[in-house]
Each structure stands twice: as C-alpha cells, then as structure tokens.
Coordinates of N, CA and C in Angstrom, one line a residue:
S1 N 43.0 -57.2 98.5 CA 44.2 -57.9 99.2 C 44.0 -58.7 98.7
P2 N 45.6 -58.9 98.3 CA 46.2 -60.4 98.2 C 45.5 -61.4 98.7
F3 N 46.1 -61.5 100.1 CA 45.1 -62.0 100.8 C 43.3 -63.1 100.8
T4 N 43.1 -61.7 100.8 CA 41.3 -62.0 100.2 C 41.3 -62.2 99.0
T5 N 42.2 -62.0 98.2 CA 41.9 -62.3 97.1 C 42.1 -64.1 97.1
K6 N 43.1 -64.5 98.2 CA 43.5 -66.1 97.8 C 42.3 -66.4 98.0
L7 N 41.4 -65.8 99.4 CA 41.0 -66.8 100.4 C 39.6 -66.8 99.3
A8 N 39.2 -65.6 98.4 CA 37.8 -65.7 97.4 C 38.1 -67.4 96.6
W9 N 40.1 -66.8 96.7 CA 39.4 -68.3 95.5 C 39.4 -69.5 96.3
L10 N 40.3 -69.8 97.0 CA 40.0 -71.0 97.8 C 38.8 -71.4 98.1
W11 N 38.0 -70.3 98.4 CA 36.8 -71.1 98.6 C 36.0 -71.4 97.1
F12 N 36.0 -70.2 96.2 CA 35.2 -70.9 94.9 C 36.0 -72.1 94.8
L13 N 36.8 -72.2 94.7 CA 37.8 -74.1 94.1 C 37.1 -75.1 94.9
L14 N 37.1 -74.5 96.6 CA 36.6 -75.9 97.2 C 34.6 -76.3 97.2
A15 N 34.3 -74.8 96.6 CA 33.3 -75.1 96.1 C 32.6 -75.6 95.0
I16 N 33.6 -75.6 94.2 CA 33.4 -76.4 92.4 C 33.5 -78.1 92.5
I17 N 34.4 -78.1 93.6 CA 35.4 -79.4 93.8 C 34.1 -80.3 94.5
L18 N 33.2 -79.7 95.7 CA 32.6 -80.3 96.4 C 30.9 -80.2 96.1
C19 N 30.5 -79.5 95.0 CA 29.3 -79.8 93.9 C 29.4 -80.5 92.6
T20 N 31.0 -81.3 92.2 CA 31.1 -81.7 91.2 C 31.1 -83.3 91.2
P21 N 30.1 -83.7 90.9 CA 29.5 -85.6 91.5 C 31.2 -86.2 91.2
S22 N 31.2 -87.2 92.2 CA 32.7 -88.1 92.4 C 32.7 -88.8 90.9
S23 N 32.1 -89.2 90.7 CA 31.3 -90.5 89.3 C 32.0 -89.5 88.0
V24 N 32.1 -88.5 88.5 CA 32.1 -87.8 87.0 C 34.0 -87.5 87.0
R25 N 34.0 -86.8 88.1 CA 35.6 -86.7 88.9 C 36.5 -88.2 88.5
A26 N 36.0 -89.1 89.2 CA 37.1 -90.0 89.2 C 37.5 -90.3 87.4
N27 N 37.2 -90.0 86.5 CA 37.9 -90.0 85.1 C 38.6 -89.0 84.8
E28 N 38.6 -88.0 85.8 CA 39.3 -86.6 85.3 C 40.5 -86.6 86.3
Q29 N 41.5 -86.0 85.5 CA 42.5 -85.5 86.5 C 42.3 -84.1 86.4
F30 N 42.4 -83.7 88.6 CA 42.5 -83.3 89.8 C 43.2 -82.0 89.1
T31 N 43.7 -81.0 88.9 CA 44.8 -79.8 88.9 C 45.3 -79.4 89.9
A32 N 47.0 -78.6 90.2 CA 47.4 -78.9 91.6 C 46.8 -78.3 92.7
A33 N 45.7 -77.4 91.6 CA 45.2 -76.1 92.9 C 44.3 -76.7 93.3
E34 N 43.1 -77.6 93.1 CA 42.3 -78.8 93.2 C 42.5 -79.4 94.4
L35 N 43.3 -80.1 94.0 CA 44.0 -80.8 94.5 C 44.7 -80.3 96.4
D36 N 45.3 -78.9 96.0 CA 45.8 -78.8 97.8 C 44.4 -78.2 98.5
T37 N 43.6 -77.8 97.4 CA 42.6 -77.4 98.7 C 41.8 -78.9 98.7
L38 N 42.0 -79.7 98.1 CA 41.4 -81.5 98.2 C 42.3 -82.0 99.9
V39 N 43.3 -81.3 100.1 CA 44.4 -82.1 101.2 C 45.0 -80.9 101.5
S40 N 44.2 -80.0 102.4 CA 44.1 -78.3 102.9 C 44.5 -78.8 104.4
T41 N 42.8 -79.8 104.4 CA 42.4 -79.9 106.0 C 43.3 -81.5 106.7
I42 N 43.6 -82.1 105.9 CA 44.8 -83.1 106.7 C 46.2 -83.0 106.3
A43 N 46.6 -82.2 105.4 CA 47.8 -82.1 105.4 C 49.2 -82.0 106.3
L44 N 48.3 -81.3 107.6 CA 49.6 -80.9 108.5 C 49.5 -82.2 109.4
Y45 N 48.5 -83.7 109.1 CA 48.8 -84.3 109.9 C 49.9 -85.0 111.0
P46 N 49.7 -85.8 111.4 CA 51.1 -86.5 111.5 C 50.8 -87.4 110.7
D47 N 52.5 -87.5 109.7 CA 52.6 -88.9 109.2 C 51.9 -90.5 108.7
P48 N 52.1 -90.7 110.3 CA 51.3 -92.1 110.4 C 49.6 -92.1 110.3
L49 N 49.0 -90.9 110.7 CA 47.6 -90.3 110.3 C 47.4 -90.2 109.3
L50 N 48.3 -89.1 108.8 CA 47.6 -89.0 106.9 C 47.7 -90.0 106.4
V51 N 48.6 -91.2 106.4 CA 48.4 -92.0 105.2 C 47.8 -92.9 106.1
Q52 N 46.9 -93.2 106.8 CA 45.6 -94.2 107.2 C 44.7 -93.3 106.4
V53 N 44.4 -92.4 106.7 CA 43.4 -91.3 106.0 C 43.1 -91.3 104.5
L54 N 44.5 -91.1 104.1 CA 45.2 -91.1 102.1 C 44.0 -92.7 101.9
A55 N 44.5 -94.1 102.2 CA 43.8 -95.0 102.3 C 42.8 -95.3 102.5
A56 N 42.1 -94.8 103.8 CA 40.7 -95.3 103.9 C 39.6 -94.3 103.3
S57 N 40.4 -92.9 102.6 CA 39.3 -92.2 101.8 C 39.0 -93.4 100.6
V58 N 40.1 -94.3 100.0 CA 39.7 -94.9 98.5 C 38.6 -95.7 98.6
H59 N 38.1 -96.4 100.4 CA 37.1 -96.8 100.7 C 35.7 -96.1 101.2
G60 N 35.8 -95.4 100.6 CA 34.7 -94.6 101.1 C 33.1 -94.3 101.6
D61 N 33.1 -95.7 100.6 CA 31.9 -96.3 101.2 C 31.3 -97.1 102.3
E62 N 32.9 -97.6 102.8 CA 32.8 -98.1 104.5 C 32.8 -96.7 105.8
I63 N 33.2 -95.8 104.9 CA 33.3 -94.6 106.2 C 32.2 -94.4 107.4
P64 N 31.1 -94.4 106.4 CA 29.6 -94.7 107.6 C 29.4 -95.0 108.3
G65 N 30.0 -96.5 108.5 CA 29.7 -97.6 109.0 C 30.1 -97.5 109.9
A66 N 31.7 -97.4 109.5 CA 33.1 -97.2 110.8 C 32.6 -96.5 112.0
A67 N 32.4 -94.8 111.3 CA 32.6 -93.8 112.0 C 31.5 -93.9 113.1
D68 N 30.0 -94.4 112.7 CA 29.2 -95.4 113.5 C 29.2 -96.2 114.7
W69 N 30.5 -97.5 113.8 CA 31.0 -98.5 115.5 C 31.7 -97.6 116.0
A70 N 32.5 -96.6 115.4 CA 34.0 -96.0 116.4 C 33.0 -94.6 117.6
N71 N 32.4 -94.6 117.3 CA 30.8 -93.3 117.6 C 30.3 -94.2 119.4
Q72 N 29.4 -95.1 118.4 CA 29.0 -95.8 119.7 C 30.3 -96.6 120.6
N73 N 31.5 -96.8 120.8 CA 32.2 -97.3 121.2 C 33.3 -97.0 121.7
K74 N 33.5 -95.1 121.5 CA 34.4 -94.2 122.2 C 35.0 -94.4 123.3
H75 N 33.9 -95.0 124.4 CA 34.5 -95.3 125.6 C 35.7 -96.5 125.4
L76 N 35.7 -97.4 124.8 CA 36.9 -97.8 123.9 C 38.1 -97.5 124.0
K77 N 39.1 -97.9 124.8 CA 40.5 -97.7 124.3 C 42.2 -98.1 124.6
G78 N 42.4 -98.0 123.7 CA 43.8 -99.1 123.5 C 43.3 -100.4 122.9
Q79 N 44.4 -101.6 124.3 CA 44.2 -103.5 124.3 C 42.3 -103.7 124.1
E80 N 41.7 -102.3 124.6 CA 40.2 -103.3 125.3 C 39.9 -103.0 124.1
L81 N 40.3 -101.8 123.6 CA 38.9 -101.1 121.5 C 39.6 -102.1 120.8
A82 N 41.4 -102.8 120.2 CA 41.7 -103.2 119.4 C 40.9 -104.7 119.5
D83 N 40.8 -105.9 120.8 CA 40.2 -106.7 121.4 C 38.9 -106.9 120.7
R84 N 38.1 -106.0 120.9 CA 36.5 -106.0 120.3 C 36.8 -105.4 119.1
I85 N 37.3 -104.6 118.3 CA 37.9 -105.0 116.9 C 37.5 -106.5 116.5
K86 N 38.9 -106.7 117.2 CA 39.2 -108.4 116.4 C 37.3 -109.1 116.5
L87 N 37.5 -109.0 118.2 CA 36.1 -109.9 118.2 C 35.2 -110.0 117.2
E88 N 34.8 -108.7 116.9 CA 33.4 -108.4 116.3 C 33.6 -108.7 114.7
D89 N 35.1 -108.6 114.4 CA 35.5 -109.3 113.0 C 34.9 -107.8 112.2
L90 N 35.0 -106.8 111.9 CA 35.1 -105.7 111.5 C 35.0 -105.9 110.1
P91 N 33.8 -105.5 108.8 CA 34.2 -105.9 107.3 C 34.3 -104.0 106.7
Y92 N 35.8 -103.9 107.7 CA 36.2 -102.6 107.1 C 37.9 -102.8 106.2
D93 N 37.8 -102.5 105.9 CA 39.6 -102.0 105.5 C 40.4 -101.5 106.3
E94 N 41.8 -102.5 105.8 CA 42.7 -102.5 107.6 C 42.6 -100.3 107.7
S95 N 43.0 -100.1 106.6 CA 43.0 -98.6 107.4 C 41.6 -98.0 107.2
V96 N 40.8 -98.3 107.6 CA 39.8 -97.8 108.0 C 39.2 -98.0 109.4
Q97 N 39.3 -99.5 109.6 CA 39.8 -99.9 111.1 C 40.7 -99.2 111.9
A98 N 42.3 -98.8 111.1 CA 42.8 -97.9 111.8 C 42.7 -96.1 112.4
L99 N 41.6 -96.0 112.1 CA 41.2 -94.7 111.9 C 39.5 -94.7 112.8
I100 N 39.7 -96.0 113.2 CA 38.3 -96.1 114.7 C 38.6 -95.8 116.4
P101 N 40.2 -95.8 116.7 CA 40.1 -94.8 117.4 C 40.0 -93.1 117.2
F102 N 39.7 -92.8 116.0 CA 39.8 -91.5 116.3 C 38.7 -90.5 116.2
P103 N 37.2 -91.3 116.8 CA 35.7 -90.6 115.4 C 35.6 -90.0 115.3
T104 N 36.4 -88.6 115.8 CA 36.0 -87.2 115.3 C 36.8 -87.1 113.9
V105 N 37.3 -87.9 113.4 CA 38.7 -87.8 112.2 C 37.2 -89.0 111.3
L106 N 36.9 -89.7 111.7 CA 36.1 -90.7 110.7 C 34.3 -89.9 111.0
A107 N 34.1 -89.3 112.1 CA 32.9 -88.9 112.0 C 32.9 -87.4 110.8
T108 N 34.1 -86.6 110.5 CA 34.5 -85.7 109.1 C 34.2 -86.5 108.4
M109 N 35.0 -87.5 108.3 CA 35.2 -87.8 107.1 C 33.3 -88.5 106.2
A110 N 32.9 -89.0 107.4 CA 31.3 -89.5 106.7 C 30.5 -88.0 106.6
K111 N 30.6 -87.1 107.6 CA 29.8 -84.9 107.2 C 30.1 -85.1 106.0
Y112 N 31.3 -84.9 105.0 CA 31.3 -84.8 104.0 C 32.2 -85.8 103.0
Q113 N 31.0 -87.0 102.6 CA 31.6 -87.4 102.2 C 31.5 -87.2 100.8
T114 N 31.0 -86.3 100.2 CA 31.6 -85.8 98.7 C 33.1 -86.1 98.9
W115 N 33.5 -85.3 99.5 CA 35.1 -85.0 100.0 C 35.8 -85.8 99.8
T116 N 35.1 -86.7 101.2 CA 35.7 -87.7 101.6 C 36.1 -88.6 99.3
D117 N 34.9 -88.8 98.8 CA 35.2 -89.9 98.4 C 36.0 -88.8 96.9
Q118 N 35.7 -87.6 96.6 CA 36.9 -86.9 95.8 C 38.2 -87.4 96.1
L119 N 38.6 -87.3 97.8 CA 40.0 -87.6 97.8 C 40.2 -88.8 97.7
G120 N 39.5 -89.7 98.3 CA 40.3 -91.3 96.6 C 40.5 -91.3 95.9
D121 N 39.7 -90.3 95.1 CA 39.6 -90.6 93.6 C 41.3 -90.5 93.5
A122 N 41.4 -89.0 94.2 CA 42.1 -88.4 93.9 C 43.4 -89.4 93.7
V123 N 43.4 -89.6 95.5 CA 44.3 -91.1 95.9 C 44.9 -92.0 94.9
A124 N 43.2 -92.6 94.5 CA 43.5 -94.5 93.2 C 44.2 -93.9 92.2
S125 N 44.1 -92.5 91.8 CA 44.5 -92.6 90.2 C 45.8 -91.2 90.4
Q126 N 45.8 -90.3 91.1 CA 46.9 -89.4 91.5 C 47.7 -89.4 92.6
K127 N 48.5 -90.6 93.1 CA 48.9 -90.5 94.2 C 49.5 -90.0 94.6
E128 N 51.0 -89.7 93.5 CA 52.2 -89.0 93.6 C 51.6 -87.7 93.4
A129 N 50.8 -86.9 93.3 CA 50.7 -85.4 92.9 C 49.5 -85.0 94.2
V130 N 49.4 -86.2 94.9 CA 48.1 -86.1 95.9 C 49.5 -85.7 97.1
M131 N 50.9 -86.6 97.2 CA 51.8 -86.1 97.9 C 52.2 -84.9 97.4
D132 N 52.4 -84.8 96.7 CA 52.7 -83.7 96.1 C 52.4 -82.3 96.5
A133 N 51.0 -81.7 97.1 CA 49.7 -81.5 97.5 C 50.0 -81.5 98.6
V134 N 50.3 -82.2 99.3 CA 50.5 -82.8 100.6 C 51.7 -81.7 101.2
Q135 N 53.0 -81.8 100.2 CA 54.1 -81.4 100.2 C 54.0 -79.2 100.4
R136 N 52.9 -79.4 98.8 CA 53.3 -78.0 99.0 C 52.7 -77.1 100.5
M137 N 51.8 -77.7 100.4 CA 50.7 -77.6 102.4 C 51.9 -76.8 103.3
R138 N 52.7 -77.9 103.4 CA 53.0 -78.0 104.7 C 54.4 -76.8 104.5
S139 N 55.0 -77.0 103.4 CA 55.7 -76.3 103.2 C 55.2 -74.9 103.6
A140 N 53.6 -74.4 102.5 CA 53.1 -73.1 102.9 C 53.1 -72.8 104.3
A141 N 52.7 -74.0 105.5 CA 52.6 -73.8 106.8 C 53.9 -73.6 107.5
Y142 N 54.5 -74.1 107.0 CA 55.9 -73.9 107.8 C 56.5 -72.5 107.2
N143 N 57.0 -72.2 105.8 CA 57.2 -71.0 106.1 C 56.6 -69.5 106.2
H144 N 55.4 -69.7 107.0 CA 54.6 -68.6 107.5 C 54.9 -69.1 109.0
G145 N 55.4 -70.2 109.8 CA 55.9 -70.2 111.1 C 55.1 -70.9 111.3
H146 N 53.9 -71.8 111.5 CA 52.7 -72.2 112.2 C 53.5 -73.4 111.8
L147 N 54.0 -74.1 111.3 CA 54.5 -75.7 111.3 C 55.8 -76.0 111.6
Q148 N 56.0 -76.4 113.6 CA 57.2 -76.0 113.9 C 56.9 -77.9 114.9
T149 N 58.1 -78.3 115.3 CA 58.4 -79.4 116.3 C 57.9 -78.8 118.0
N150 N 57.5 -79.3 118.1 CA 56.6 -79.1 120.0 C 56.7 -80.4 120.7
E151 N 56.2 -80.7 121.5 CA 55.7 -81.7 122.6 C 55.4 -82.3 121.8
Q152 N 54.0 -82.2 120.9 CA 53.4 -83.3 120.2 C 54.0 -84.2 118.3
V153 N 54.8 -83.0 118.2 CA 55.4 -83.6 117.2 C 56.6 -82.8 116.6
K154 N 57.3 -83.9 116.0 CA 59.0 -83.5 115.6 C 59.0 -83.4 113.9
V155 N 59.1 -82.0 113.6 CA 58.6 -81.5 111.6 C 60.4 -81.4 111.3
I156 N 60.5 -82.4 110.3 CA 61.9 -82.7 109.6 C 61.9 -82.3 108.6
K157 N 62.8 -81.5 108.0 CA 62.6 -80.5 106.9 C 63.8 -80.8 106.0
E158 N 63.8 -81.5 105.2 CA 64.8 -81.7 104.4 C 64.5 -82.0 103.0
K159 N 64.5 -83.2 102.3 CA 63.6 -82.8 100.6 C 61.9 -83.2 100.6
T160 N 61.7 -83.9 101.9 CA 60.4 -83.2 102.7 C 60.5 -82.7 103.3
I161 N 59.1 -82.2 103.3 CA 58.8 -82.2 105.6 C 58.5 -84.0 105.9
I162 N 58.6 -84.0 107.0 CA 58.2 -85.2 107.5 C 57.4 -84.3 109.2
I163 N 56.2 -85.1 109.3 CA 55.7 -85.4 110.6 C 56.1 -86.0 111.2
E164 N 56.3 -86.3 112.3 CA 56.4 -87.5 113.2 C 55.9 -87.0 114.9
P165 N 55.2 -88.1 115.2 CA 54.6 -88.3 116.7 C 56.0 -88.3 117.3
V166 N 56.1 -87.2 118.8 CA 57.3 -87.1 119.5 C 57.6 -88.9 119.8
Q167 N 56.3 -89.1 120.3 CA 56.0 -90.8 121.1 C 55.3 -91.7 119.8
K168 N 55.9 -92.6 118.8 CA 55.1 -92.9 118.0 C 53.6 -94.0 119.4
E169 N 53.5 -94.6 119.6 CA 52.4 -95.0 120.4 C 51.5 -93.7 120.8
Y170 N 51.7 -93.1 120.5 CA 51.0 -91.3 120.4 C 50.4 -90.9 119.2
V171 N 49.2 -89.9 119.0 CA 48.7 -89.5 118.0 C 48.2 -88.3 117.8
Y172 N 48.3 -87.5 117.5 CA 47.7 -86.2 118.4 C 47.3 -85.2 116.6
V173 N 46.1 -85.2 116.8 CA 45.6 -84.9 115.8 C 45.4 -83.6 115.8
P174 N 46.0 -82.5 115.0 CA 46.2 -81.1 115.0 C 44.8 -80.3 114.4
V175 N 44.5 -79.6 115.0 CA 43.7 -78.6 114.9 C 43.9 -76.9 114.5
Y176 N 43.2 -76.5 113.1 CA 43.8 -75.9 112.8 C 42.4 -75.5 111.4
N177 N 43.2 -73.4 111.4 CA 42.4 -73.2 109.7 C 43.4 -72.8 108.8
P178 N 43.2 -73.7 107.7 CA 44.0 -74.1 106.0 C 44.0 -71.9 106.1
H179 N 42.8 -71.1 106.3 CA 43.4 -70.1 105.7 C 44.6 -69.0 106.3
V180 N 44.7 -69.7 107.7 CA 45.7 -69.1 108.6 C 46.7 -69.3 108.2
V181 N 47.0 -71.1 108.7 CA 48.1 -71.6 108.5 C 49.4 -71.5 107.0
Y182 N 48.4 -71.6 106.1 CA 49.1 -71.8 104.7 C 49.0 -70.3 104.0
Y183 N 48.1 -69.3 104.5 CA 48.7 -67.4 104.1 C 49.0 -66.3 105.0
V184 N 48.4 -66.5 106.2 CA 49.6 -65.5 106.9 C 50.6 -66.0 107.7
Y185 N 51.6 -64.9 107.9 CA 52.7 -65.5 108.8 C 52.4 -65.4 109.8
S186 N 52.9 -66.2 110.8 CA 53.0 -66.1 112.3 C 53.0 -65.6 113.0
N187 N 52.5 -64.7 113.9 CA 52.5 -63.7 115.1 C 52.8 -63.9 116.2
G188 N 52.8 -65.2 116.8 CA 53.6 -65.6 117.4 C 52.7 -65.9 118.1
Y189 N 52.0 -66.5 118.2 CA 50.5 -67.4 118.4 C 50.6 -68.6 117.7
P190 N 50.6 -70.0 118.7 CA 50.5 -70.7 117.4 C 49.7 -70.7 116.8
G191 N 49.6 -71.0 115.8 CA 48.4 -71.8 114.2 C 47.6 -73.3 114.4
L192 N 48.1 -73.6 115.1 CA 47.7 -74.9 115.3 C 48.3 -75.9 116.9
R193 N 46.6 -76.2 117.0 CA 47.0 -77.3 118.5 C 46.4 -78.8 118.3
Y194 N 46.4 -79.3 119.1 CA 46.3 -80.8 119.3 C 45.6 -81.6 120.2
R195 N 44.4 -82.1 120.3 CA 43.5 -83.0 120.5 C 43.9 -83.7 121.1
T196 N 44.1 -84.0 122.8 CA 44.7 -85.0 123.7 C 44.8 -86.4 122.7
G197 N 46.1 -87.1 122.6 CA 47.4 -87.8 121.7 C 46.0 -89.2 122.3
V198 N 46.2 -90.0 121.2 CA 45.5 -91.5 120.9 C 46.2 -92.2 121.0
W199 N 46.3 -92.8 122.0 CA 47.0 -94.3 122.2 C 47.0 -95.3 121.1
V200 N 48.0 -96.0 120.5 CA 47.6 -97.0 119.5 C 48.6 -97.8 119.3
G201 N 49.9 -97.5 120.9 CA 51.2 -98.9 121.1 C 50.6 -100.0 120.8
T202 N 49.2 -100.4 121.7 CA 49.5 -101.9 121.8 C 49.1 -102.5 120.7
Y203 N 48.4 -101.7 119.2 CA 48.2 -102.4 117.9 C 48.4 -101.8 117.0
Y204 N 49.7 -101.3 117.2 CA 50.3 -100.3 116.2 C 50.8 -101.3 114.9
D205 N 51.2 -102.4 114.7 CA 51.7 -103.0 114.0 C 50.9 -104.4 113.5
Y206 N 49.3 -104.9 114.8 CA 48.3 -105.2 114.1 C 47.4 -104.8 112.8
W207 N 47.6 -103.1 113.2 CA 46.3 -102.1 112.2 C 47.7 -101.9 111.0
G208 N 48.8 -101.7 111.0 CA 49.7 -101.7 110.1 C 50.3 -100.0 110.5
W209 N 50.3 -99.8 111.5 CA 50.3 -98.7 111.9 C 51.9 -98.4 111.6
G210 N 53.1 -99.4 112.4 CA 54.1 -99.1 111.9 C 54.9 -99.8 110.6
T211 N 54.0 -99.8 109.9 CA 54.7 -100.1 107.8 C 54.2 -98.7 107.5
S212 N 53.5 -97.7 108.5 CA 53.5 -96.4 107.3 C 54.2 -95.5 106.7

C-alpha cells in the first residue's frame, strides 16, 4: 500500500542518515527528504521548546554533560532549579541550559548523539531549509487532523503553522508516533499526547525563552 511504501522508505532514509558520520555530512547539503526525517520527532514541539532544541543541537558535545546534570537535579523545579544553575555557573550554551528543565528531551538528544550532531550540522548550514522541513511536517500533521488547539497548545495556521503554549509559563512536550501523525488520517483519537507541563515562568527571560 502507499502508506507501507512511505513507511519503508522513511525507515530506510533514517538508517542512511544515522549511519553517515556527521563529520562527513557537515560538508554536504541534506536533501529535503532527509531534513524531513531529521525534524520529524521534534517538529510538533511548541515553538519556544523547538527553537531551543534546534539551537542546542549545534552544541552537541555539551549535550551528554547537560543531560547528566539535568538527571541528577531533576528533583529541582522552577526558581530553585534556576538558582542552582546560576550558582554552579554551568559551562553550557544558554540554549542547552534552557533544556535542563526538560531532562527527558536532553536524555533523548544524548542517547541519539548521531542524530543530534546531524541536526546541528543542518541547523548550522541550512537553517532556512530546516525550518521549511518543520513546516512541511506540521502541515502534514495538521492536514491529517492530528495537530489541533487543545488545553496545552494553541495552533495558529497562517502562512506558517505556529504552535504556542496556551500559558507561556508552561511548556508541554508532545509524545507522538511520526509514522502515524504525518501519514495516517485521524480516526477521532488524538495522535498526540502531552506530558506534565514544565514551569518556565520564573526564568523565562533569563534563559532567552522570551526572545525565542
């Protein structure tokens, strides 16, 4: 079937990308299809979180250390976490520090380091093309009925699709299967679910969230 063919091709493409050393790919241009695959798991993140993930991917060598620190301090929340980060003067880029309240996101980036490095290569050399890929993926999810405004996010479709937190102080990480939300029409059941919201209000401006 067409869906099975698309699914097989997506897995094949992902395997090729992940098996290609980032040092080699850094000097090459990713194709549109490759970029779609690279951003497919993060394209539906709310904009403030997405932009920090993209920016942090350029600093891939800092991700493992930041992920370990975030995991060790995941019991800290809000202002207490912000104060601890400031006190310890962590040696990470602001975009990487902005992800510390999201230890699962950092852990995923650390676990799939090759993907993170290749995403960073793409952001560094093809930023506009990366954002175009994000919009293609969002359009697919929107057209298939999976990307909708709800209690956690507000989806605005104009020339581009914007995903904003309903409350800017709370950012929710969506959980979804790319093979479903981009290729299968909604059957009435939500294709995305959201983890507990992360409070970023008290350090919103300090870490650059407000200028995302």
